[in-house]
Short mmCIF file of C-alpha atoms in Angstrom, two decimals:
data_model
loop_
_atom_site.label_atom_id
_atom_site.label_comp_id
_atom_site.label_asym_id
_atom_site.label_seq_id
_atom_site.Cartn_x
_atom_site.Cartn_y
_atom_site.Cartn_z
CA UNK A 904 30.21 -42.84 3.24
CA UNK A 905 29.64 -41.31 6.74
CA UNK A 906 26.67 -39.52 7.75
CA UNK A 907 26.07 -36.48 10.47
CA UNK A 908 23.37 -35.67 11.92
CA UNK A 909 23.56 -31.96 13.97
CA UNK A 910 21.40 -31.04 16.48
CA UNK A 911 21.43 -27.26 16.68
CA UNK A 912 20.96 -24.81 19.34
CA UNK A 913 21.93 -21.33 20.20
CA UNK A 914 24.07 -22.32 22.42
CA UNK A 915 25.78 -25.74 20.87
CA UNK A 916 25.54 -28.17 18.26
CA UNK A 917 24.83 -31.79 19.33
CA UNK A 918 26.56 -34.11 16.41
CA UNK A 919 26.14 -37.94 15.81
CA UNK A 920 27.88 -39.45 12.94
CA UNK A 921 27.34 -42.81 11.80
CA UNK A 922 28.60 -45.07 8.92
CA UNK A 923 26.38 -46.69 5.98
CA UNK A 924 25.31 -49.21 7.80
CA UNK A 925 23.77 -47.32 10.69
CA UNK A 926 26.38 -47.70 13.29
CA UNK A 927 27.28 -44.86 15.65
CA UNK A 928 30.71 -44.15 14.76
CA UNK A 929 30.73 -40.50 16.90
CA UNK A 930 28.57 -38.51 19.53
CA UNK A 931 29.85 -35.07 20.13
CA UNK A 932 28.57 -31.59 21.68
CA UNK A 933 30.70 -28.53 20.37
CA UNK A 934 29.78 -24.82 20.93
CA UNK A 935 28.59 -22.79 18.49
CA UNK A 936 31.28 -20.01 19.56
CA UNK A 937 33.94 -22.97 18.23
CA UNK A 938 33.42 -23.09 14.22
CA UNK A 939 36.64 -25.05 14.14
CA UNK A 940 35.59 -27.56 17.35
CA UNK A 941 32.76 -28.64 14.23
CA UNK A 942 35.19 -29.09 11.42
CA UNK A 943 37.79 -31.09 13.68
CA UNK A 944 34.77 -32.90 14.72
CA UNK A 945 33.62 -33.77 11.35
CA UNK A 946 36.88 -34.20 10.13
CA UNK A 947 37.70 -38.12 10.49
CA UNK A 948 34.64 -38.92 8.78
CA UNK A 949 34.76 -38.47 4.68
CA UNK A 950 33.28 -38.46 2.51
CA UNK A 951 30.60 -36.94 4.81
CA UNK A 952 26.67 -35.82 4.53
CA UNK A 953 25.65 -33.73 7.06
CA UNK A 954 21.93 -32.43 7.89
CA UNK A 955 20.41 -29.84 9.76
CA UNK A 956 16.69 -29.23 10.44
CA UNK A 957 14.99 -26.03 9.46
CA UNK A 958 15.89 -23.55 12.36
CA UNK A 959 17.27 -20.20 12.95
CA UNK A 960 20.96 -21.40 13.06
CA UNK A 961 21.16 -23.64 9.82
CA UNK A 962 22.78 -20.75 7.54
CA UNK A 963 25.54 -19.70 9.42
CA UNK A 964 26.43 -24.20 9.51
CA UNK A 965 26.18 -23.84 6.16
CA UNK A 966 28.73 -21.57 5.30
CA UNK A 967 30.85 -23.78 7.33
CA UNK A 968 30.63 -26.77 6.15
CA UNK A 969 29.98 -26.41 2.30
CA UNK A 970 33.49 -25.02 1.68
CA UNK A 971 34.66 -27.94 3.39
CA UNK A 972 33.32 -30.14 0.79
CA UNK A 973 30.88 -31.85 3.05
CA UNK A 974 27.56 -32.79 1.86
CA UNK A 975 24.31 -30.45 3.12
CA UNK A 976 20.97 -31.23 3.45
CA UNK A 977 18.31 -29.53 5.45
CA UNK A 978 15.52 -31.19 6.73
CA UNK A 979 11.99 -29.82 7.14
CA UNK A 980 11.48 -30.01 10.83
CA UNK A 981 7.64 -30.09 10.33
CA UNK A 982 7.30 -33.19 8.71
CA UNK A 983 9.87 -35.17 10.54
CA UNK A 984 7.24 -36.35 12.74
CA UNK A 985 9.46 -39.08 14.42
CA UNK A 986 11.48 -36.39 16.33
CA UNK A 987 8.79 -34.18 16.88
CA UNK A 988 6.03 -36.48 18.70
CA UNK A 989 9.35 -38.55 20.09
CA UNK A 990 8.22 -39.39 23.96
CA UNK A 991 12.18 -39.45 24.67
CA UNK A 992 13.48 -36.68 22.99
CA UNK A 993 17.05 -35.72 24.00
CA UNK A 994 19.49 -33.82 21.90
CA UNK A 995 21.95 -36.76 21.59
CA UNK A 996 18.58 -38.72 20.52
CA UNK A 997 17.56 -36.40 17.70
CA UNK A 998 20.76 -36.15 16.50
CA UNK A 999 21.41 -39.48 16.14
CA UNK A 1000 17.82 -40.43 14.31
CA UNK A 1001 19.01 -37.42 11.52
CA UNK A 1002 21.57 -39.43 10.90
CA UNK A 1003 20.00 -42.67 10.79
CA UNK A 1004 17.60 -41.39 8.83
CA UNK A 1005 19.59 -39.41 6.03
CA UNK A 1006 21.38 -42.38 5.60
CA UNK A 1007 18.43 -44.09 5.04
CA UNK A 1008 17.24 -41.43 2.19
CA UNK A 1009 14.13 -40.67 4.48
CA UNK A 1010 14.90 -37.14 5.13
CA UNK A 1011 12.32 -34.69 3.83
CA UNK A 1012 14.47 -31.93 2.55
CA UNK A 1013 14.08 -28.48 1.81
CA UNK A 1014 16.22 -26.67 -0.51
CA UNK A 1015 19.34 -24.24 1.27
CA UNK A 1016 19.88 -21.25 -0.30
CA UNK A 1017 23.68 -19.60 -0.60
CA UNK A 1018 24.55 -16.60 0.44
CA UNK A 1019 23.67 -14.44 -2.25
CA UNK A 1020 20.20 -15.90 -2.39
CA UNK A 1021 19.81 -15.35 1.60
CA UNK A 1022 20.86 -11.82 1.08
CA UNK A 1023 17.93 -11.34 -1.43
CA UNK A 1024 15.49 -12.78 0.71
CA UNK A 1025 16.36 -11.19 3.28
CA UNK A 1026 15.40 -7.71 1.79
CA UNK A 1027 12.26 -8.82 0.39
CA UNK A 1028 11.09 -10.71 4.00
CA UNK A 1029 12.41 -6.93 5.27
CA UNK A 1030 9.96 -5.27 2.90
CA UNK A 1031 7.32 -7.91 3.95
CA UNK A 1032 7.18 -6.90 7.54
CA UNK A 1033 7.30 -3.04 6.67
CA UNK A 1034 4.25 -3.21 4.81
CA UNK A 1035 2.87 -5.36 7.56
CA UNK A 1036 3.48 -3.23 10.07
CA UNK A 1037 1.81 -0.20 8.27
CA UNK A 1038 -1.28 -2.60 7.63
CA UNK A 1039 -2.02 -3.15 11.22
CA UNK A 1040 -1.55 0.32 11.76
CA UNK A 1041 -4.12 1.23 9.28
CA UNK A 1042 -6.51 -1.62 10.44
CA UNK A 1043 -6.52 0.15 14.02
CA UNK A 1044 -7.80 3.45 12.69
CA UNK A 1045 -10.18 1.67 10.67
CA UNK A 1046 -11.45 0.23 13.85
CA UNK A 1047 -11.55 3.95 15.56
CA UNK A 1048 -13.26 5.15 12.73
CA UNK A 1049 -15.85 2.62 13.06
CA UNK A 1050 -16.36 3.04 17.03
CA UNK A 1051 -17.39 6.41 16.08
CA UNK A 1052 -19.43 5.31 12.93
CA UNK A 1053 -17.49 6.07 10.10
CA UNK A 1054 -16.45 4.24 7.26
CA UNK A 1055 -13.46 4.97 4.62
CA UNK A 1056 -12.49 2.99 1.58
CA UNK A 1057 -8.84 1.29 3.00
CA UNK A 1058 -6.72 2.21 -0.47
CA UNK A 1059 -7.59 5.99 0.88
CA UNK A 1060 -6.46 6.05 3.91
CA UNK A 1061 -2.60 6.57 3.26
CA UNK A 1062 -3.37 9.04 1.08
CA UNK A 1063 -2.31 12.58 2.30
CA UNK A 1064 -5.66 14.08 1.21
CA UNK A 1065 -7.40 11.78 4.12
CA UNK A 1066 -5.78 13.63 6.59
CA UNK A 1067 -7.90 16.65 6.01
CA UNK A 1068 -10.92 14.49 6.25
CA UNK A 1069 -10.36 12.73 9.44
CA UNK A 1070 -9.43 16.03 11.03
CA UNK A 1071 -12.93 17.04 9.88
CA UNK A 1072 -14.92 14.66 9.79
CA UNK A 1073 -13.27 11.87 12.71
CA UNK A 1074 -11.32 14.13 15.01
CA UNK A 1075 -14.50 15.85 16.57
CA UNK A 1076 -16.44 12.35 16.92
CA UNK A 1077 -13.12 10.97 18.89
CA UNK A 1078 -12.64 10.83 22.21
CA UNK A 1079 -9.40 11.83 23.92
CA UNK A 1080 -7.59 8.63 24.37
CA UNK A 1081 -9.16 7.58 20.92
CA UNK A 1082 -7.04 10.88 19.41
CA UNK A 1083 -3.83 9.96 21.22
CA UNK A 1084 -3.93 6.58 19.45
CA UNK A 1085 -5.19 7.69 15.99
CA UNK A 1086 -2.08 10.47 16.29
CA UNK A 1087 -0.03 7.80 17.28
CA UNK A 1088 -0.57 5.41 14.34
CA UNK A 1089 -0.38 8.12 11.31
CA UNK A 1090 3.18 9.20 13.40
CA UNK A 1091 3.72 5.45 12.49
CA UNK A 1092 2.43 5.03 8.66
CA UNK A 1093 4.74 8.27 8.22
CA UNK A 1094 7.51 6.56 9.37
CA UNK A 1095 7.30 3.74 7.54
CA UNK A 1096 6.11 4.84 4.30
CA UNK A 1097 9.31 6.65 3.84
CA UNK A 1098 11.15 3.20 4.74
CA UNK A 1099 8.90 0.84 2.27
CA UNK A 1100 9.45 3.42 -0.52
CA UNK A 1101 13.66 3.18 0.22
CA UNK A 1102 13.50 -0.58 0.39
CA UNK A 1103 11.52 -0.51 -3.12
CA UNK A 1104 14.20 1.33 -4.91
CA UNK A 1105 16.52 -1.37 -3.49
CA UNK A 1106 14.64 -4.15 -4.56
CA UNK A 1107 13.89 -2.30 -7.97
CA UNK A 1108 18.20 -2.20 -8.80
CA UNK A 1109 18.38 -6.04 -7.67
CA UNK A 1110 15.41 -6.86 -9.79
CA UNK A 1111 17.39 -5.29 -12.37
CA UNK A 1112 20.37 -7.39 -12.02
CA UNK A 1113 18.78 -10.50 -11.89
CA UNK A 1114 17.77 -11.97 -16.07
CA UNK A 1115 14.52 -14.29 -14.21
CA UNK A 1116 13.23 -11.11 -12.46
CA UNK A 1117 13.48 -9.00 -15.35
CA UNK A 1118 11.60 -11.53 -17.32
CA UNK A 1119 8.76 -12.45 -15.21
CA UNK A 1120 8.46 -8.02 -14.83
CA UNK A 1121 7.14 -8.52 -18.68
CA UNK A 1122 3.82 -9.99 -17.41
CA UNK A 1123 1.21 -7.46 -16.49
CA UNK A 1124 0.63 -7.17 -12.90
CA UNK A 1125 4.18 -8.17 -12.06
CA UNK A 1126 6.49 -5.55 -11.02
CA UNK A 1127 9.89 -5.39 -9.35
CA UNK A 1128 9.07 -6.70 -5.93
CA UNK A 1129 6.47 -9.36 -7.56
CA UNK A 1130 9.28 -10.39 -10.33
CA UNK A 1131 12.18 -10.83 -7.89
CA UNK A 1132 10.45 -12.46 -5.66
CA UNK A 1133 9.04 -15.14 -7.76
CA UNK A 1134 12.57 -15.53 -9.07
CA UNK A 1135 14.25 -15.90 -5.78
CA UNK A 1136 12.11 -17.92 -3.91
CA UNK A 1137 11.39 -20.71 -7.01
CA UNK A 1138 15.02 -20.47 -8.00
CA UNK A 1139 16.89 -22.74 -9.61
CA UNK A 1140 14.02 -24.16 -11.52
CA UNK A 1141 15.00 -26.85 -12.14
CA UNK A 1142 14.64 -28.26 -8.27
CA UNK A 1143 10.77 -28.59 -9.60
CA UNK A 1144 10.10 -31.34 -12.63
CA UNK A 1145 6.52 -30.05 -13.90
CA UNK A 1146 4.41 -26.58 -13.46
CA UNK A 1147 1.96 -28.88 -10.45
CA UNK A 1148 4.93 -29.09 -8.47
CA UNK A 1149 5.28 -25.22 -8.32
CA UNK A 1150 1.16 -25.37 -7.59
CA UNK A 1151 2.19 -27.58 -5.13
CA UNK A 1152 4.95 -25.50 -3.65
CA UNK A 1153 2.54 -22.63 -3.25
CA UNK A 1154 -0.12 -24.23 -1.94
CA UNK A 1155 -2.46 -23.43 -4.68
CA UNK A 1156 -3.52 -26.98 -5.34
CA UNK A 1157 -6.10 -28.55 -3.21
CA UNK A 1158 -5.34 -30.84 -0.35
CA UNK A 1159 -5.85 -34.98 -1.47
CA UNK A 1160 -7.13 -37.73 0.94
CA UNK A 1161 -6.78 -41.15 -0.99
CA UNK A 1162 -7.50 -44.27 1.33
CA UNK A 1163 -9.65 -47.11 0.94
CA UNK A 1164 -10.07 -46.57 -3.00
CA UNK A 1165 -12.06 -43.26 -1.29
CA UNK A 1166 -10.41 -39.70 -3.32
CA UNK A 1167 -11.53 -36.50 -1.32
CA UNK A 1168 -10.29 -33.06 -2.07
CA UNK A 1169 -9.83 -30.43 0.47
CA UNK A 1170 -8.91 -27.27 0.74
CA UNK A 1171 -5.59 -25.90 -0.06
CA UNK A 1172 -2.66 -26.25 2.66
CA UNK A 1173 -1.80 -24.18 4.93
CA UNK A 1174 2.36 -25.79 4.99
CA UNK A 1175 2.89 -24.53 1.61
CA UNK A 1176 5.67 -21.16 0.14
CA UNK A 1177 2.92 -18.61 1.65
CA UNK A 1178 5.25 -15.80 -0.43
CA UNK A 1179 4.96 -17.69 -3.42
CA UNK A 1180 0.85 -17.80 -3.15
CA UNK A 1181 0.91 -14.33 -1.80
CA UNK A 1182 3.16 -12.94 -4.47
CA UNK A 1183 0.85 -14.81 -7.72
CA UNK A 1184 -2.86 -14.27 -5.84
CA UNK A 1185 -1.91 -10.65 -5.21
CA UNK A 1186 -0.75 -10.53 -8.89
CA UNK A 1187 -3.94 -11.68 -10.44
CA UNK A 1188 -6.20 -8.18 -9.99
CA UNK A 1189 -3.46 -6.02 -10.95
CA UNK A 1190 -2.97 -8.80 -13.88
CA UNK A 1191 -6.42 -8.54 -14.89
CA UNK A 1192 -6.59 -4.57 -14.30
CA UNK A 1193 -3.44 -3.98 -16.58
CA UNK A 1194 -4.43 -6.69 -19.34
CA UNK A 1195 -7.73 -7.31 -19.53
CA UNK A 1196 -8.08 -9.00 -22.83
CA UNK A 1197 -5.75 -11.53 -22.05
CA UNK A 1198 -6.48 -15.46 -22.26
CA UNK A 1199 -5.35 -15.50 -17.78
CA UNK A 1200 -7.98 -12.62 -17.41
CA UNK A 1201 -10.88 -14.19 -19.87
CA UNK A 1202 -10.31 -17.42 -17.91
CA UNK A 1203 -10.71 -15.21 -13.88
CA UNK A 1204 -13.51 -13.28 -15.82
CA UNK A 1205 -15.27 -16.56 -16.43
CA UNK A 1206 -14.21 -18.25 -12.65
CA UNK A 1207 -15.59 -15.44 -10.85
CA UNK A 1208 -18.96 -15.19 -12.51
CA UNK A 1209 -19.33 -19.70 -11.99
CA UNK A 1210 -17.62 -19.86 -8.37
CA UNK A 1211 -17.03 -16.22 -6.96
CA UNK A 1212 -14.30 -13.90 -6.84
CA UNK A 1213 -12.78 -15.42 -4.35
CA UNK A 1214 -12.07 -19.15 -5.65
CA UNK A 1215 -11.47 -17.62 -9.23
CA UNK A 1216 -8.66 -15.64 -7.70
CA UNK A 1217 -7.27 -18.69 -6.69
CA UNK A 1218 -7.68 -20.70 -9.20
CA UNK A 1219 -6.15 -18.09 -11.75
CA UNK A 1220 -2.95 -17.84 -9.86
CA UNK A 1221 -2.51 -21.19 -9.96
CA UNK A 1222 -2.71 -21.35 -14.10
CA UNK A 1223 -0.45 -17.75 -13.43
CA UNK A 1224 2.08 -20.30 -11.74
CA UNK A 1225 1.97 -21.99 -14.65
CA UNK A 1226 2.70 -19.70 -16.82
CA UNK A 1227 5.49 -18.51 -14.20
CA UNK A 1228 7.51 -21.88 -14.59
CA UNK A 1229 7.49 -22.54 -18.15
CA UNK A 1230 8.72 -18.99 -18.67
CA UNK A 1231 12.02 -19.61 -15.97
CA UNK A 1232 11.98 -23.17 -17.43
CA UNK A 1233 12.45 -21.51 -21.45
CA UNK A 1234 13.63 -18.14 -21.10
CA UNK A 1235 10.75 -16.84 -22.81
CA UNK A 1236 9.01 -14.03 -21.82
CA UNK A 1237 5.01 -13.24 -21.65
CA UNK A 1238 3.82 -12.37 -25.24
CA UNK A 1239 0.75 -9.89 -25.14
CA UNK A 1240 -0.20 -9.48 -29.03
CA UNK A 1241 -2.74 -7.24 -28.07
CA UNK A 1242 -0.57 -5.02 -26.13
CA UNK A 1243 2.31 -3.46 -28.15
CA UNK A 1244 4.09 -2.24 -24.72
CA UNK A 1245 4.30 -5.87 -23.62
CA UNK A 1246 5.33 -7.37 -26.57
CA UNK A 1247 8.38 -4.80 -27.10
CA UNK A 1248 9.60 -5.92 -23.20
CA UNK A 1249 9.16 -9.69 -24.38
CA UNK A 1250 11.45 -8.85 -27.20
CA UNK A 1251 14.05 -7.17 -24.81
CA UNK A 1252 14.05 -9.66 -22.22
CA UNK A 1253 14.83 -12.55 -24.44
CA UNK A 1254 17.26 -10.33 -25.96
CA UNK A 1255 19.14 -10.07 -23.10
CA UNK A 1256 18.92 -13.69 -22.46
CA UNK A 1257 20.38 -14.51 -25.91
CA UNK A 1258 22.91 -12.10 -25.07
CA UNK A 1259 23.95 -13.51 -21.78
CA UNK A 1260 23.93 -16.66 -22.93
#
């Protein structure tokens, strides 16, 4: 068994291969113009395991060197602390301690998507920044509004009915430059509101297509976007053994500090699947909104009045997340007794699984 390690960078790919043992076997720089310069590189040396660390570049090596039959692992750059706080880093250097390290099984990896699963993330990271952009947008007229000493709720602001009071009420109270950059920003939220509602419809058919999506769309609060989302980014399931790795994954479990027989629990991390937590804390007041007699909303009902809406929210996603893997992990789909609408999607979604199957 051989083992690469590839250094990657816009402009070229430093490679060091090296056998079980540890022993250099190759050192190599190929550019990435030169797909075939990597193969004939790599070529010698089967069977072969090859990793990459997380970066901008690792797909298109991917969909190199997997048809090849060679081995693919990607490493997560942030917690290969060896290469990162290295006081002689080189390319050669790094390239070589992947290797040396992979074949040492002390790479921390992080699962590669294929092509098809890129594609889908790629539309919903799209959708991401849309809404994004339109946010900031809205936060700076918030911000002109309250230079002048006015307040509006934020839901009503991209509301076409607004516009009528800010012409009334705001426009007068404005100062010229303050106008030109209010006029500005709504030119914006038009532009992308059209945009966001086009990308929806898109991610509405592929939610469609896809049986995990369509089943996690049976639990109120969970939609399209929400449901494909959740499916894409936790897919295949079985990459996670238990329900607190997905807590994990998200970042909805606190941070741990065990030393010294000494346990103390922080805060929850910061390197976690920020669209995972996004997707099930964002999910929890539309969850509680759309079924409020429901065991998850009792249980945020009772959080929020002990600790505050804010840890409650929290802490409800993560029993949400929960819920979220044992229904990928069994194919069955969120039963509602006390909601007839919900209980008849259940029914169709594990029909269709039963029928795929």
């Amino acid at each position: 068994m051989y083992y690469a390690g590839i250094d990657a960078h816009l402009k070229y790919l430093s490679i060091a291969v090296v056998d079980h043992t540890g022993k250099v076997v190759s050192e190599t720089r190929v550019s990435t113009t030169q797909t075939a310069a990597l193969i004939a590189a790599l070529e010698p040396y089967r069977p072969l395991e090859a990793v990459v660390e997380t970066c901008p570049f690792w797909p298109w090596i991917y969909d190199v060197l997997v048809p090849t039959g060679i081995g693919f692992h990607l490493a997560h750059a942030k917690e290969l602390e060896a290469i990162a706080h290295s006081n002689r880093k080189t390319d050669e250097r790094d390239a070589l301690l992947l290797a040396r390290m992979l074949s040492a099984g002390l790479i921390p990896e992080v699962y590669a998507r294929a092509g098809p699963q890129r594609d889908v993330v790629r539309v919903l990271r799209h959708r991401q920044h849309l809404v994004r952009w339109r946010t900031s947008c809205v936060n700076r007229i918030h911000a002109q509004l309250h230079a002048a000493q006015l307040s509006l709720p934020r839901e009503q602001l991209l509301r076409r009915a607004t516009r009528g009071w800010l012409d009334l009420h705001a426009w007068p109270k404005w100062a010229p430059e303050q106008q030109r950059c209010v006029s500005m920003h709504l030119h914006l939220i038009d532009t992308l509101t059209p945009l966001i509602r086009t990308t929806d419809r898109h991610i509405a058919e592929l939610a469609g297509m896809n049986a995990a999506a369509r089943c996690l769309q049976t639990i109120p609060g969970i939609g399209p976007y929400r449901g494909l989302l959740l499916a894409t980014e936790l897919g295949p399931i079985e990459r996670f053994p238990s329900a607190r790795q997905v807590a994990a994954y998200a970042g909805l479990a606190p941070t741990v500090h065990n030393s010294g027989g000494k346990v103390r629990h922080g805060g929850i991390p910061r390197g976690a699947n920020r669209y995972v937590r996004s997707a099930l804390v964002s999910a929890v007041p539309s969850h509680v909104r759309a079924a409020p007699e429901s065991a998850l909303s009792e249980y945020y009902q009772r959080q929020k009045e002990r600790l505050g809406w804010q840890v409650a929210r929290v802490a409800t996603a993560r029993k949400l997340g929960h819920i979220v893997f044992r229904m990928l992990k069994t194919g069955e789909a969120w039963r509602a007794p006390h909601t007839s609408e919900y209980a008849a999607q259940a029914a169709a979604c594990i029909t269709e699984q039963t029928q795929a199957a």
